mmCIF file with all atom_site columns, C-alpha atoms in Angstrom:
data_model
loop_
_atom_site.group_PDB
_atom_site.id
_atom_site.type_symbol
_atom_site.label_atom_id
_atom_site.label_alt_id
_atom_site.label_comp_id
_atom_site.label_asym_id
_atom_site.label_entity_id
_atom_site.label_seq_id
_atom_site.pdbx_PDB_ins_code
_atom_site.Cartn_x
_atom_site.Cartn_y
_atom_site.Cartn_z
_atom_site.occupancy
_atom_site.B_iso_or_equiv
_atom_site.pdbx_formal_charge
_atom_site.auth_seq_id
_atom_site.auth_comp_id
_atom_site.auth_asym_id
_atom_site.auth_atom_id
_atom_site.pdbx_PDB_model_num
ATOM 1   C CA . GLN D 1 1   ? 76.187 -6.675  176.662 1.00 66.00 ? 34   GLN D CA 1
ATOM 2   C CA . LYS D 1 2   ? 74.735 -6.876  173.295 1.00 73.00 ? 35   LYS D CA 1
ATOM 3   C CA . GLU D 1 3   ? 71.975 -4.756  172.669 1.00 88.00 ? 36   GLU D CA 1
ATOM 4   C CA . VAL D 1 4   ? 70.206 -8.261  171.273 1.00 93.00 ? 37   VAL D CA 1
ATOM 5   C CA . GLU D 1 5   ? 71.090 -11.767 172.574 1.00 94.00 ? 38   GLU D CA 1
ATOM 6   C CA . GLN D 1 6   ? 70.397 -14.933 171.786 1.00 95.00 ? 39   GLN D CA 1
ATOM 7   C CA . ASN D 1 7   ? 71.643 -18.498 172.399 1.00 92.00 ? 40   ASN D CA 1
ATOM 8   C CA . SER D 1 8   ? 73.495 -18.834 169.079 1.00 90.00 ? 41   SER D CA 1
ATOM 9   C CA . GLY D 1 9   ? 72.869 -22.778 169.201 1.00 90.00 ? 42   GLY D CA 1
ATOM 10  C CA . PRO D 1 10  ? 71.847 -24.915 167.606 1.00 95.00 ? 43   PRO D CA 1
ATOM 11  C CA . LEU D 1 11  ? 68.757 -26.247 169.125 1.00 96.00 ? 44   LEU D CA 1
ATOM 12  C CA . SER D 1 12  ? 67.581 -29.310 168.463 1.00 97.00 ? 45   SER D CA 1
ATOM 13  C CA . VAL D 1 13  ? 63.958 -31.023 168.544 1.00 97.00 ? 46   VAL D CA 1
ATOM 14  C CA . PRO D 1 14  ? 62.493 -33.901 167.226 1.00 98.00 ? 47   PRO D CA 1
ATOM 15  C CA . GLU D 1 15  ? 59.893 -33.699 164.670 1.00 98.00 ? 48   GLU D CA 1
ATOM 16  C CA . GLY D 1 16  ? 56.005 -32.384 165.703 1.00 97.00 ? 49   GLY D CA 1
ATOM 17  C CA . ALA D 1 17  ? 57.781 -31.229 169.175 1.00 97.00 ? 50   ALA D CA 1
ATOM 18  C CA . ILE D 1 18  ? 57.675 -27.399 169.862 1.00 97.00 ? 51   ILE D CA 1
ATOM 19  C CA . ALA D 1 19  ? 61.167 -25.539 169.825 1.00 97.00 ? 52   ALA D CA 1
ATOM 20  C CA . SER D 1 20  ? 61.471 -22.526 171.880 1.00 97.00 ? 53   SER D CA 1
ATOM 21  C CA . LEU D 1 21  ? 63.556 -19.353 170.978 1.00 98.00 ? 54   LEU D CA 1
ATOM 22  C CA . ASN D 1 22  ? 64.879 -16.753 173.480 1.00 97.00 ? 55   ASN D CA 1
ATOM 23  C CA . CYS D 1 23  ? 65.912 -13.250 173.035 1.00 96.00 ? 56   CYS D CA 1
ATOM 24  C CA . THR D 1 24  ? 66.505 -10.439 175.174 1.00 96.00 ? 57   THR D CA 1
ATOM 25  C CA . TYR D 1 25  ? 67.447 -6.832  174.405 1.00 95.00 ? 58   TYR D CA 1
ATOM 26  C CA . SER D 1 26  ? 68.919 -4.279  176.468 1.00 92.00 ? 59   SER D CA 1
ATOM 27  C CA . ASP D 1 27  ? 67.583 -0.683  175.325 1.00 88.00 ? 60   ASP D CA 1
ATOM 28  C CA . ARG D 1 28  ? 64.486 -0.522  177.769 1.00 88.00 ? 61   ARG D CA 1
ATOM 29  C CA . GLY D 1 29  ? 62.565 1.559   175.317 1.00 85.00 ? 62   GLY D CA 1
ATOM 30  C CA . SER D 1 30  ? 61.875 -0.519  172.415 1.00 87.00 ? 63   SER D CA 1
ATOM 31  C CA . GLN D 1 31  ? 59.615 -0.921  170.572 1.00 84.00 ? 64   GLN D CA 1
ATOM 32  C CA . SER D 1 32  ? 59.614 -3.384  167.972 1.00 88.00 ? 65   SER D CA 1
ATOM 33  C CA . PHE D 1 33  ? 60.251 -6.557  168.070 1.00 93.00 ? 66   PHE D CA 1
ATOM 34  C CA . PHE D 1 34  ? 60.804 -8.732  164.963 1.00 93.00 ? 67   PHE D CA 1
ATOM 35  C CA . TRP D 1 35  ? 61.547 -12.427 164.260 1.00 96.00 ? 68   TRP D CA 1
ATOM 36  C CA . TYR D 1 36  ? 63.489 -13.452 160.538 1.00 95.00 ? 69   TYR D CA 1
ATOM 37  C CA . ARG D 1 37  ? 64.323 -16.800 159.627 1.00 96.00 ? 70   ARG D CA 1
ATOM 38  C CA . GLN D 1 38  ? 67.654 -17.764 157.649 1.00 95.00 ? 71   GLN D CA 1
ATOM 39  C CA . TYR D 1 39  ? 68.152 -20.403 155.562 1.00 95.00 ? 72   TYR D CA 1
ATOM 40  C CA . SER D 1 40  ? 72.271 -20.996 155.102 1.00 91.00 ? 73   SER D CA 1
ATOM 41  C CA . GLY D 1 41  ? 73.383 -18.755 152.136 1.00 89.00 ? 74   GLY D CA 1
ATOM 42  C CA . LYS D 1 42  ? 69.593 -16.572 152.535 1.00 92.00 ? 75   LYS D CA 1
ATOM 43  C CA . SER D 1 43  ? 68.999 -13.344 153.286 1.00 92.00 ? 76   SER D CA 1
ATOM 44  C CA . PRO D 1 44  ? 66.713 -13.432 156.619 1.00 93.00 ? 77   PRO D CA 1
ATOM 45  C CA . GLU D 1 45  ? 62.422 -13.664 155.450 1.00 92.00 ? 78   GLU D CA 1
ATOM 46  C CA . LEU D 1 46  ? 60.213 -11.917 158.357 1.00 91.00 ? 79   LEU D CA 1
ATOM 47  C CA . ILE D 1 47  ? 57.867 -14.689 160.193 1.00 93.00 ? 80   ILE D CA 1
ATOM 48  C CA . MET D 1 48  ? 56.482 -12.055 162.174 1.00 92.00 ? 81   MET D CA 1
ATOM 49  C CA . PHE D 1 49  ? 56.349 -8.844  164.220 1.00 91.00 ? 82   PHE D CA 1
ATOM 50  C CA . ILE D 1 50  ? 55.073 -7.873  167.823 1.00 94.00 ? 83   ILE D CA 1
ATOM 51  C CA . TYR D 1 51  ? 54.759 -4.615  169.606 1.00 89.00 ? 84   TYR D CA 1
ATOM 52  C CA . SER D 1 52  ? 52.302 -5.128  172.603 1.00 91.00 ? 85   SER D CA 1
ATOM 53  C CA . ASN D 1 53  ? 53.010 -7.643  175.379 1.00 94.00 ? 86   ASN D CA 1
ATOM 54  C CA . GLY D 1 54  ? 51.869 -10.809 175.737 1.00 95.00 ? 87   GLY D CA 1
ATOM 55  C CA . ASP D 1 55  ? 51.138 -13.565 173.130 1.00 96.00 ? 88   ASP D CA 1
ATOM 56  C CA . LYS D 1 56  ? 50.686 -13.272 169.115 1.00 96.00 ? 89   LYS D CA 1
ATOM 57  C CA . GLU D 1 57  ? 50.073 -16.163 166.757 1.00 96.00 ? 90   GLU D CA 1
ATOM 58  C CA . ASP D 1 58  ? 50.081 -16.891 162.981 1.00 95.00 ? 91   ASP D CA 1
ATOM 59  C CA . GLY D 1 59  ? 49.427 -20.328 162.407 1.00 96.00 ? 92   GLY D CA 1
ATOM 60  C CA . ARG D 1 60  ? 52.099 -22.773 164.239 1.00 97.00 ? 93   ARG D CA 1
ATOM 61  C CA . PHE D 1 61  ? 54.283 -19.524 165.345 1.00 97.00 ? 94   PHE D CA 1
ATOM 62  C CA . THR D 1 62  ? 53.627 -17.561 168.581 1.00 98.00 ? 95   THR D CA 1
ATOM 63  C CA . ALA D 1 63  ? 55.492 -14.399 169.475 1.00 97.00 ? 96   ALA D CA 1
ATOM 64  C CA . GLN D 1 64  ? 55.336 -13.415 173.076 1.00 97.00 ? 97   GLN D CA 1
ATOM 65  C CA . LEU D 1 65  ? 56.589 -10.380 174.220 1.00 96.00 ? 98   LEU D CA 1
ATOM 66  C CA . ASN D 1 66  ? 57.436 -9.442  177.685 1.00 96.00 ? 99   ASN D CA 1
ATOM 67  C CA . LYS D 1 67  ? 58.745 -5.496  177.908 1.00 94.00 ? 100  LYS D CA 1
ATOM 68  C CA . ALA D 1 68  ? 59.499 -5.704  181.846 1.00 94.00 ? 101  ALA D CA 1
ATOM 69  C CA . SER D 1 69  ? 61.593 -8.306  181.869 1.00 95.00 ? 102  SER D CA 1
ATOM 70  C CA . GLN D 1 70  ? 63.400 -7.050  178.283 1.00 95.00 ? 103  GLN D CA 1
ATOM 71  C CA . TYR D 1 71  ? 62.313 -10.421 176.456 1.00 95.00 ? 104  TYR D CA 1
ATOM 72  C CA . VAL D 1 72  ? 60.688 -11.649 173.361 1.00 97.00 ? 105  VAL D CA 1
ATOM 73  C CA . SER D 1 73  ? 60.607 -15.287 172.511 1.00 97.00 ? 106  SER D CA 1
ATOM 74  C CA . LEU D 1 74  ? 59.243 -17.564 169.188 1.00 98.00 ? 107  LEU D CA 1
ATOM 75  C CA . LEU D 1 75  ? 57.105 -20.351 169.750 1.00 98.00 ? 108  LEU D CA 1
ATOM 76  C CA . ILE D 1 76  ? 57.291 -23.511 166.811 1.00 98.00 ? 109  ILE D CA 1
ATOM 77  C CA . ARG D 1 77  ? 54.096 -25.724 167.316 1.00 98.00 ? 110  ARG D CA 1
ATOM 78  C CA . ASP D 1 78  ? 54.530 -29.107 165.256 1.00 98.00 ? 111  ASP D CA 1
ATOM 79  C CA . SER D 1 79  ? 58.011 -28.707 164.533 1.00 98.00 ? 112  SER D CA 1
ATOM 80  C CA . GLN D 1 80  ? 58.735 -29.686 161.247 1.00 97.00 ? 113  GLN D CA 1
ATOM 81  C CA . PRO D 1 81  ? 62.389 -30.650 159.428 1.00 97.00 ? 114  PRO D CA 1
ATOM 82  C CA . SER D 1 82  ? 61.914 -27.152 156.767 1.00 97.00 ? 115  SER D CA 1
ATOM 83  C CA . ASP D 1 83  ? 62.148 -25.415 160.051 1.00 97.00 ? 116  ASP D CA 1
ATOM 84  C CA . SER D 1 84  ? 65.954 -25.679 160.541 1.00 97.00 ? 117  SER D CA 1
ATOM 85  C CA . ALA D 1 85  ? 66.909 -22.510 159.726 1.00 97.00 ? 118  ALA D CA 1
ATOM 86  C CA . THR D 1 86  ? 68.490 -19.983 161.963 1.00 96.00 ? 119  THR D CA 1
ATOM 87  C CA . TYR D 1 87  ? 65.726 -17.388 163.651 1.00 97.00 ? 120  TYR D CA 1
ATOM 88  C CA . LEU D 1 88  ? 67.141 -13.699 163.539 1.00 96.00 ? 121  LEU D CA 1
ATOM 89  C CA . CYS D 1 89  ? 65.649 -11.472 166.396 1.00 96.00 ? 122  CYS D CA 1
ATOM 90  C CA . ALA D 1 90  ? 65.580 -8.247  165.106 1.00 93.00 ? 123  ALA D CA 1
ATOM 91  C CA . VAL D 1 91  ? 64.391 -5.240  167.983 1.00 91.00 ? 124  VAL D CA 1
ATOM 92  C CA . ASN D 1 92  ? 64.023 -1.599  166.901 1.00 85.00 ? 125  ASN D CA 1
ATOM 93  C CA . PRO D 1 93  ? 65.383 0.415   169.725 1.00 72.00 ? 126  PRO D CA 1
ATOM 94  C CA . ILE D 1 94  ? 64.315 3.861   169.995 1.00 66.00 ? 127  ILE D CA 1
ATOM 95  C CA . SER D 1 95  ? 67.756 5.050   170.511 1.00 57.00 ? 128  SER D CA 1
ATOM 96  C CA . GLY D 1 96  ? 69.025 6.419   167.316 1.00 50.00 ? 129  GLY D CA 1
ATOM 97  C CA . GLY D 1 97  ? 66.517 8.932   165.415 1.00 50.00 ? 130  GLY D CA 1
ATOM 98  C CA . TYR D 1 98  ? 65.530 6.717   162.574 1.00 52.00 ? 131  TYR D CA 1
ATOM 99  C CA . GLN D 1 99  ? 64.027 3.163   162.110 1.00 67.00 ? 132  GLN D CA 1
ATOM 100 C CA . LYS D 1 100 ? 67.083 1.006   162.395 1.00 77.00 ? 133  LYS D CA 1
ATOM 101 C CA . VAL D 1 101 ? 66.504 -2.812  163.744 1.00 84.00 ? 134  VAL D CA 1
ATOM 102 C CA . THR D 1 102 ? 69.299 -4.170  165.576 1.00 87.00 ? 135  THR D CA 1
ATOM 103 C CA . PHE D 1 103 ? 70.462 -8.255  165.291 1.00 90.00 ? 136  PHE D CA 1
ATOM 104 C CA . GLY D 1 104 ? 70.882 -11.072 166.925 1.00 93.00 ? 137  GLY D CA 1
ATOM 105 C CA . ILE D 1 105 ? 73.130 -13.088 165.949 1.00 92.00 ? 138  ILE D CA 1
ATOM 106 C CA . GLY D 1 106 ? 70.765 -15.795 165.864 1.00 94.00 ? 139  GLY D CA 1
ATOM 107 C CA . THR D 1 107 ? 69.967 -19.123 166.913 1.00 96.00 ? 140  THR D CA 1
ATOM 108 C CA . LYS D 1 108 ? 70.460 -21.973 164.683 1.00 96.00 ? 141  LYS D CA 1
ATOM 109 C CA . LEU D 1 109 ? 67.343 -24.657 165.644 1.00 97.00 ? 142  LEU D CA 1
ATOM 110 C CA . GLN D 1 110 ? 67.375 -28.511 164.311 1.00 97.00 ? 143  GLN D CA 1
ATOM 111 C CA . VAL D 1 111 ? 64.757 -30.530 163.972 1.00 98.00 ? 144  VAL D CA 1
ATOM 112 C CA . ILE D 1 112 ? 65.727 -34.016 164.138 1.00 97.00 ? 145  ILE D CA 1
ATOM 113 C CA . PRO D 1 113 ? 63.235 -36.078 161.579 1.00 95.00 ? 146  PRO D CA 1
ATOM 114 C CA . GLY C 2 1   ? 53.679 -7.976  148.222 1.00 64.00 ? 1313 GLY C CA 1
ATOM 115 C CA . ALA C 2 2   ? 56.799 -6.628  149.030 1.00 84.00 ? 1314 ALA C CA 1
ATOM 116 C CA . VAL C 2 3   ? 59.555 -7.624  147.071 1.00 91.00 ? 1315 VAL C CA 1
ATOM 117 C CA . VAL C 2 4   ? 62.509 -6.476  147.105 1.00 94.00 ? 1316 VAL C CA 1
ATOM 118 C CA . SER C 2 5   ? 65.106 -7.911  144.349 1.00 96.00 ? 1317 SER C CA 1
ATOM 119 C CA . GLN C 2 6   ? 69.285 -7.238  144.537 1.00 97.00 ? 1318 GLN C CA 1
ATOM 120 C CA . HIS C 2 7   ? 71.483 -7.485  141.469 1.00 97.00 ? 1319 HIS C CA 1
ATOM 121 C CA . PRO C 2 8   ? 73.539 -9.232  140.422 1.00 97.00 ? 1320 PRO C CA 1
ATOM 122 C CA . SER C 2 9   ? 73.252 -12.149 143.325 1.00 96.00 ? 1321 SER C CA 1
ATOM 123 C CA . ARG C 2 10  ? 77.101 -13.229 142.799 1.00 97.00 ? 1322 ARG C CA 1
ATOM 124 C CA . VAL C 2 11  ? 79.795 -11.371 141.776 1.00 97.00 ? 1323 VAL C CA 1
ATOM 125 C CA . ILE C 2 12  ? 83.406 -12.116 142.158 1.00 97.00 ? 1324 ILE C CA 1
ATOM 126 C CA . CYS C 2 13  ? 86.196 -8.873  141.200 1.00 95.00 ? 1325 CYS C CA 1
ATOM 127 C CA . LYS C 2 14  ? 89.241 -8.397  141.470 1.00 96.00 ? 1326 LYS C CA 1
ATOM 128 C CA . SER C 2 15  ? 91.747 -6.326  144.080 1.00 97.00 ? 1327 SER C CA 1
ATOM 129 C CA . GLY C 2 16  ? 91.318 -2.596  143.084 1.00 96.00 ? 1328 GLY C CA 1
ATOM 130 C CA . THR C 2 17  ? 88.121 -2.828  141.509 1.00 96.00 ? 1329 THR C CA 1
ATOM 131 C CA . SER C 2 18  ? 84.808 -1.439  141.878 1.00 97.00 ? 1330 SER C CA 1
ATOM 132 C CA . VAL C 2 19  ? 81.228 -3.070  141.929 1.00 97.00 ? 1331 VAL C CA 1
ATOM 133 C CA . LYS C 2 20  ? 77.968 -2.324  141.886 1.00 97.00 ? 1332 LYS C CA 1
ATOM 134 C CA . ILE C 2 21  ? 74.736 -3.531  143.732 1.00 97.00 ? 1333 ILE C CA 1
ATOM 135 C CA . GLU C 2 22  ? 71.553 -2.642  142.652 1.00 97.00 ? 1334 GLU C CA 1
ATOM 136 C CA . CYS C 2 23  ? 68.578 -3.266  145.298 1.00 96.00 ? 1335 CYS C CA 1
ATOM 137 C CA . ARG C 2 24  ? 64.923 -2.559  143.936 1.00 95.00 ? 1336 ARG C CA 1
ATOM 138 C CA . SER C 2 25  ? 61.524 -2.752  145.765 1.00 92.00 ? 1337 SER C CA 1
ATOM 139 C CA . LEU C 2 26  ? 59.256 -4.218  142.728 1.00 93.00 ? 1338 LEU C CA 1
ATOM 140 C CA . ASP C 2 27  ? 55.572 -3.759  144.403 1.00 89.00 ? 1339 ASP C CA 1
ATOM 141 C CA . PHE C 2 28  ? 56.027 -0.800  146.906 1.00 88.00 ? 1340 PHE C CA 1
ATOM 142 C CA . GLN C 2 29  ? 57.539 2.641   147.748 1.00 88.00 ? 1341 GLN C CA 1
ATOM 143 C CA . ALA C 2 30  ? 60.874 2.346   150.146 1.00 87.00 ? 1342 ALA C CA 1
ATOM 144 C CA . THR C 2 31  ? 61.114 5.775   151.770 1.00 84.00 ? 1343 THR C CA 1
ATOM 145 C CA . THR C 2 32  ? 64.168 3.524   153.577 1.00 89.00 ? 1344 THR C CA 1
ATOM 146 C CA . MET C 2 33  ? 66.496 1.111   152.548 1.00 92.00 ? 1345 MET C CA 1
ATOM 147 C CA . PHE C 2 34  ? 69.342 -0.451  154.651 1.00 94.00 ? 1346 PHE C CA 1
ATOM 148 C CA . TRP C 2 35  ? 71.717 -2.078  153.833 1.00 96.00 ? 1347 TRP C CA 1
ATOM 149 C CA . TYR C 2 36  ? 73.470 -4.972  155.526 1.00 96.00 ? 1348 TYR C CA 1
ATOM 150 C CA . ARG C 2 37  ? 76.761 -7.505  155.495 1.00 96.00 ? 1349 ARG C CA 1
ATOM 151 C CA . GLN C 2 38  ? 77.029 -10.587 157.070 1.00 94.00 ? 1350 GLN C CA 1
ATOM 152 C CA . PHE C 2 39  ? 80.219 -12.899 157.067 1.00 92.00 ? 1351 PHE C CA 1
ATOM 153 C CA . PRO C 2 40  ? 80.120 -16.144 157.675 1.00 86.00 ? 1352 PRO C CA 1
ATOM 154 C CA . LYS C 2 41  ? 78.557 -17.797 161.070 1.00 82.00 ? 1353 LYS C CA 1
ATOM 155 C CA . GLN C 2 42  ? 78.060 -14.196 161.651 1.00 86.00 ? 1354 GLN C CA 1
ATOM 156 C CA . SER C 2 43  ? 74.705 -11.804 162.369 1.00 85.00 ? 1355 SER C CA 1
ATOM 157 C CA . LEU C 2 44  ? 73.826 -9.177  159.920 1.00 89.00 ? 1356 LEU C CA 1
ATOM 158 C CA . MET C 2 45  ? 75.812 -5.939  160.640 1.00 91.00 ? 1357 MET C CA 1
ATOM 159 C CA . LEU C 2 46  ? 74.133 -2.438  159.453 1.00 92.00 ? 1358 LEU C CA 1
ATOM 160 C CA . MET C 2 47  ? 76.435 -0.923  157.302 1.00 95.00 ? 1359 MET C CA 1
ATOM 161 C CA . ALA C 2 48  ? 74.220 2.230   156.573 1.00 93.00 ? 1360 ALA C CA 1
ATOM 162 C CA . THR C 2 49  ? 70.516 3.727   156.537 1.00 91.00 ? 1361 THR C CA 1
ATOM 163 C CA . SER C 2 50  ? 69.596 5.178   153.058 1.00 90.00 ? 1362 SER C CA 1
ATOM 164 C CA . ASN C 2 51  ? 66.047 7.956   152.627 1.00 85.00 ? 1363 ASN C CA 1
ATOM 165 C CA . GLU C 2 52  ? 65.330 8.788   149.435 1.00 81.00 ? 1364 GLU C CA 1
ATOM 166 C CA . GLY C 2 53  ? 67.032 11.990  148.261 1.00 79.00 ? 1365 GLY C CA 1
ATOM 167 C CA . SER C 2 54  ? 69.802 12.202  151.699 1.00 83.00 ? 1366 SER C CA 1
ATOM 168 C CA . LYS C 2 55  ? 72.479 10.985  152.249 1.00 86.00 ? 1367 LYS C CA 1
ATOM 169 C CA . ALA C 2 56  ? 73.086 7.584   153.494 1.00 90.00 ? 1368 ALA C CA 1
ATOM 170 C CA . THR C 2 57  ? 73.842 7.732   157.253 1.00 90.00 ? 1369 THR C CA 1
ATOM 171 C CA . TYR C 2 58  ? 76.464 5.222   158.301 1.00 94.00 ? 1370 TYR C CA 1
ATOM 172 C CA . GLU C 2 59  ? 77.268 2.826   161.360 1.00 92.00 ? 1371 GLU C CA 1
ATOM 173 C CA . GLN C 2 60  ? 79.873 3.599   163.105 1.00 91.00 ? 1372 GLN C CA 1
ATOM 174 C CA . GLY C 2 61  ? 83.617 2.143   161.989 1.00 93.00 ? 1373 GLY C CA 1
ATOM 175 C CA . VAL C 2 62  ? 81.817 2.024   158.021 1.00 94.00 ? 1374 VAL C CA 1
ATOM 176 C CA . GLU C 2 63  ? 83.874 3.790   155.603 1.00 94.00 ? 1375 GLU C CA 1
ATOM 177 C CA . LYS C 2 64  ? 81.570 5.941   153.727 1.00 92.00 ? 1376 LYS C CA 1
ATOM 178 C CA . ASP C 2 65  ? 84.251 6.886   150.795 1.00 94.00 ? 1377 ASP C CA 1
ATOM 179 C CA . LYS C 2 66  ? 84.417 2.910   150.409 1.00 96.00 ? 1378 LYS C CA 1
ATOM 180 C CA . PHE C 2 67  ? 80.833 2.080   150.290 1.00 96.00 ? 1379 PHE C CA 1
ATOM 181 C CA . LEU C 2 68  ? 78.892 4.277   148.569 1.00 95.00 ? 1380 LEU C CA 1
ATOM 182 C CA . ILE C 2 69  ? 75.336 4.776   148.538 1.00 94.00 ? 1381 ILE C CA 1
ATOM 183 C CA . ASN C 2 70  ? 72.752 6.653   146.500 1.00 90.00 ? 1382 ASN C CA 1
ATOM 184 C CA . HIS C 2 71  ? 69.132 6.432   146.876 1.00 87.00 ? 1383 HIS C CA 1
ATOM 185 C CA . ALA C 2 72  ? 68.065 8.270   143.996 1.00 81.00 ? 1384 ALA C CA 1
ATOM 186 C CA . SER C 2 73  ? 65.110 7.231   143.818 1.00 88.00 ? 1385 SER C CA 1
ATOM 187 C CA . LEU C 2 74  ? 61.614 5.685   145.798 1.00 88.00 ? 1386 LEU C CA 1
ATOM 188 C CA . THR C 2 75  ? 62.253 1.855   144.449 1.00 92.00 ? 1387 THR C CA 1
ATOM 189 C CA . LEU C 2 76  ? 65.969 2.091   143.853 1.00 93.00 ? 1388 LEU C CA 1
ATOM 190 C CA . SER C 2 77  ? 69.499 1.803   145.862 1.00 93.00 ? 1389 SER C CA 1
ATOM 191 C CA . THR C 2 78  ? 73.008 1.352   145.378 1.00 95.00 ? 1390 THR C CA 1
ATOM 192 C CA . LEU C 2 79  ? 75.799 0.501   146.697 1.00 97.00 ? 1391 LEU C CA 1
ATOM 193 C CA . THR C 2 80  ? 79.313 1.023   145.397 1.00 97.00 ? 1392 THR C CA 1
ATOM 194 C CA . VAL C 2 81  ? 81.889 -0.875  147.199 1.00 97.00 ? 1393 VAL C CA 1
ATOM 195 C CA . THR C 2 82  ? 85.268 1.591   145.987 1.00 96.00 ? 1394 THR C CA 1
ATOM 196 C CA . SER C 2 83  ? 88.564 -0.394  145.353 1.00 96.00 ? 1395 SER C CA 1
ATOM 197 C CA . ALA C 2 84  ? 86.929 -3.500  146.954 1.00 96.00 ? 1396 ALA C CA 1
ATOM 198 C CA . HIS C 2 85  ? 90.377 -6.059  148.551 1.00 96.00 ? 1397 HIS C CA 1
ATOM 199 C CA . PRO C 2 86  ? 89.607 -9.271  149.836 1.00 96.00 ? 1398 PRO C CA 1
ATOM 200 C CA . GLU C 2 87  ? 88.396 -8.578  153.465 1.00 95.00 ? 1399 GLU C CA 1
ATOM 201 C CA . ASP C 2 88  ? 85.643 -6.864  151.175 1.00 96.00 ? 1400 ASP C CA 1
ATOM 202 C CA . SER C 2 89  ? 84.614 -10.330 150.116 1.00 96.00 ? 1401 SER C CA 1
ATOM 203 C CA . SER C 2 90  ? 80.917 -10.872 151.847 1.00 96.00 ? 1402 SER C CA 1
ATOM 204 C CA . PHE C 2 91  ? 77.182 -11.488 151.632 1.00 96.00 ? 1403 PHE C CA 1
ATOM 205 C CA . TYR C 2 92  ? 75.418 -8.440  151.273 1.00 97.00 ? 1404 TYR C CA 1
ATOM 206 C CA . ILE C 2 93  ? 72.031 -7.662  152.198 1.00 97.00 ? 1405 ILE C CA 1
ATOM 207 C CA . CYS C 2 94  ? 70.016 -4.997  151.772 1.00 96.00 ? 1406 CYS C CA 1
ATOM 208 C CA . SER C 2 95  ? 65.946 -4.297  152.942 1.00 94.00 ? 1407 SER C CA 1
ATOM 209 C CA . ALA C 2 96  ? 63.485 -1.690  152.337 1.00 92.00 ? 1408 ALA C CA 1
ATOM 210 C CA . ARG C 2 97  ? 60.822 -0.733  153.962 1.00 87.00 ? 1409 ARG C CA 1
ATOM 211 C CA . THR C 2 98  ? 57.618 1.608   153.679 1.00 79.00 ? 1410 THR C CA 1
ATOM 212 C CA . GLY C 2 99  ? 57.022 4.678   155.890 1.00 71.00 ? 1411 GLY C CA 1
ATOM 213 C CA . THR C 2 100 ? 53.964 3.370   157.514 1.00 70.00 ? 1412 THR C CA 1
ATOM 214 C CA . SER C 2 101 ? 55.374 0.041   159.169 1.00 72.00 ? 1413 SER C CA 1
ATOM 215 C CA . TYR C 2 102 ? 58.648 -0.836  161.106 1.00 72.00 ? 1414 TYR C CA 1
ATOM 216 C CA . GLU C 2 103 ? 58.796 -4.191  158.892 1.00 80.00 ? 1415 GLU C CA 1
ATOM 217 C CA . GLN C 2 104 ? 61.796 -4.552  156.742 1.00 86.00 ? 1416 GLN C CA 1
ATOM 218 C CA . PHE C 2 105 ? 62.106 -6.559  153.653 1.00 90.00 ? 1417 PHE C CA 1
ATOM 219 C CA . PHE C 2 106 ? 64.620 -7.833  152.644 1.00 93.00 ? 1418 PHE C CA 1
ATOM 220 C CA . GLY C 2 107 ? 66.280 -8.371  149.292 1.00 95.00 ? 1419 GLY C CA 1
ATOM 221 C CA . PRO C 2 108 ? 68.213 -12.182 147.954 1.00 95.00 ? 1420 PRO C CA 1
ATOM 222 C CA . GLY C 2 109 ? 71.371 -10.927 149.018 1.00 96.00 ? 1421 GLY C CA 1
ATOM 223 C CA . THR C 2 110 ? 74.741 -10.568 146.961 1.00 97.00 ? 1422 THR C CA 1
ATOM 224 C CA . ARG C 2 111 ? 77.735 -12.236 147.315 1.00 96.00 ? 1423 ARG C CA 1
ATOM 225 C CA . LEU C 2 112 ? 80.737 -10.698 146.770 1.00 97.00 ? 1424 LEU C CA 1
ATOM 226 C CA . THR C 2 113 ? 83.974 -12.713 146.532 1.00 97.00 ? 1425 THR C CA 1
ATOM 227 C CA . VAL C 2 114 ? 87.116 -9.857  146.128 1.00 96.00 ? 1426 VAL C CA 1
ATOM 228 C CA . LEU C 2 115 ? 89.793 -12.263 144.712 1.00 95.00 ? 1427 LEU C CA 1
#
């Protein structure tokens, strides 16, 4: 079982719709969860992080965390063509002894104008 | 804030040569820096973690004698790919974090092509 699992997509949504990106993780003791956006040929940029169960909203983005289900998601409201990118879920596992982060393969999002 | 730079952004070298990549945190002190490698259409793979003033911790399967990492100051880490071969061609990305947060801030990456 992979430590961090994501559907590679592509996920296609029409402009203005809500895009829902999902991620599951295997280490139940994981403490920190991150969503990064990566445009083709570029390095990742941090969109949001979440530490506690529940929802965290920042503008058009909402991160949702359910530790009991080992599930974290990212909702993008009013999707724009500029949101088209690969979204990487990253998890800070409790194991390892240092603050490394494990990345999922990423979900490619396509927002159709 | 939280800007990380990398140099060079792109490098082409001949097989057998060594290449050094620099990673700098410009506006904060990075207690920990990470080096990743990303092949096309694949996820980021952590190569090693370096803490300022101590030896890097390498992930399983990463040759420490081939990928030399130095983290001599709180704002600079270097990755040297020694005796590069075509299979080392990849996108190398560093990231940095402070000691007080979990977030990692990424550099823009270095695209290495070994001929």
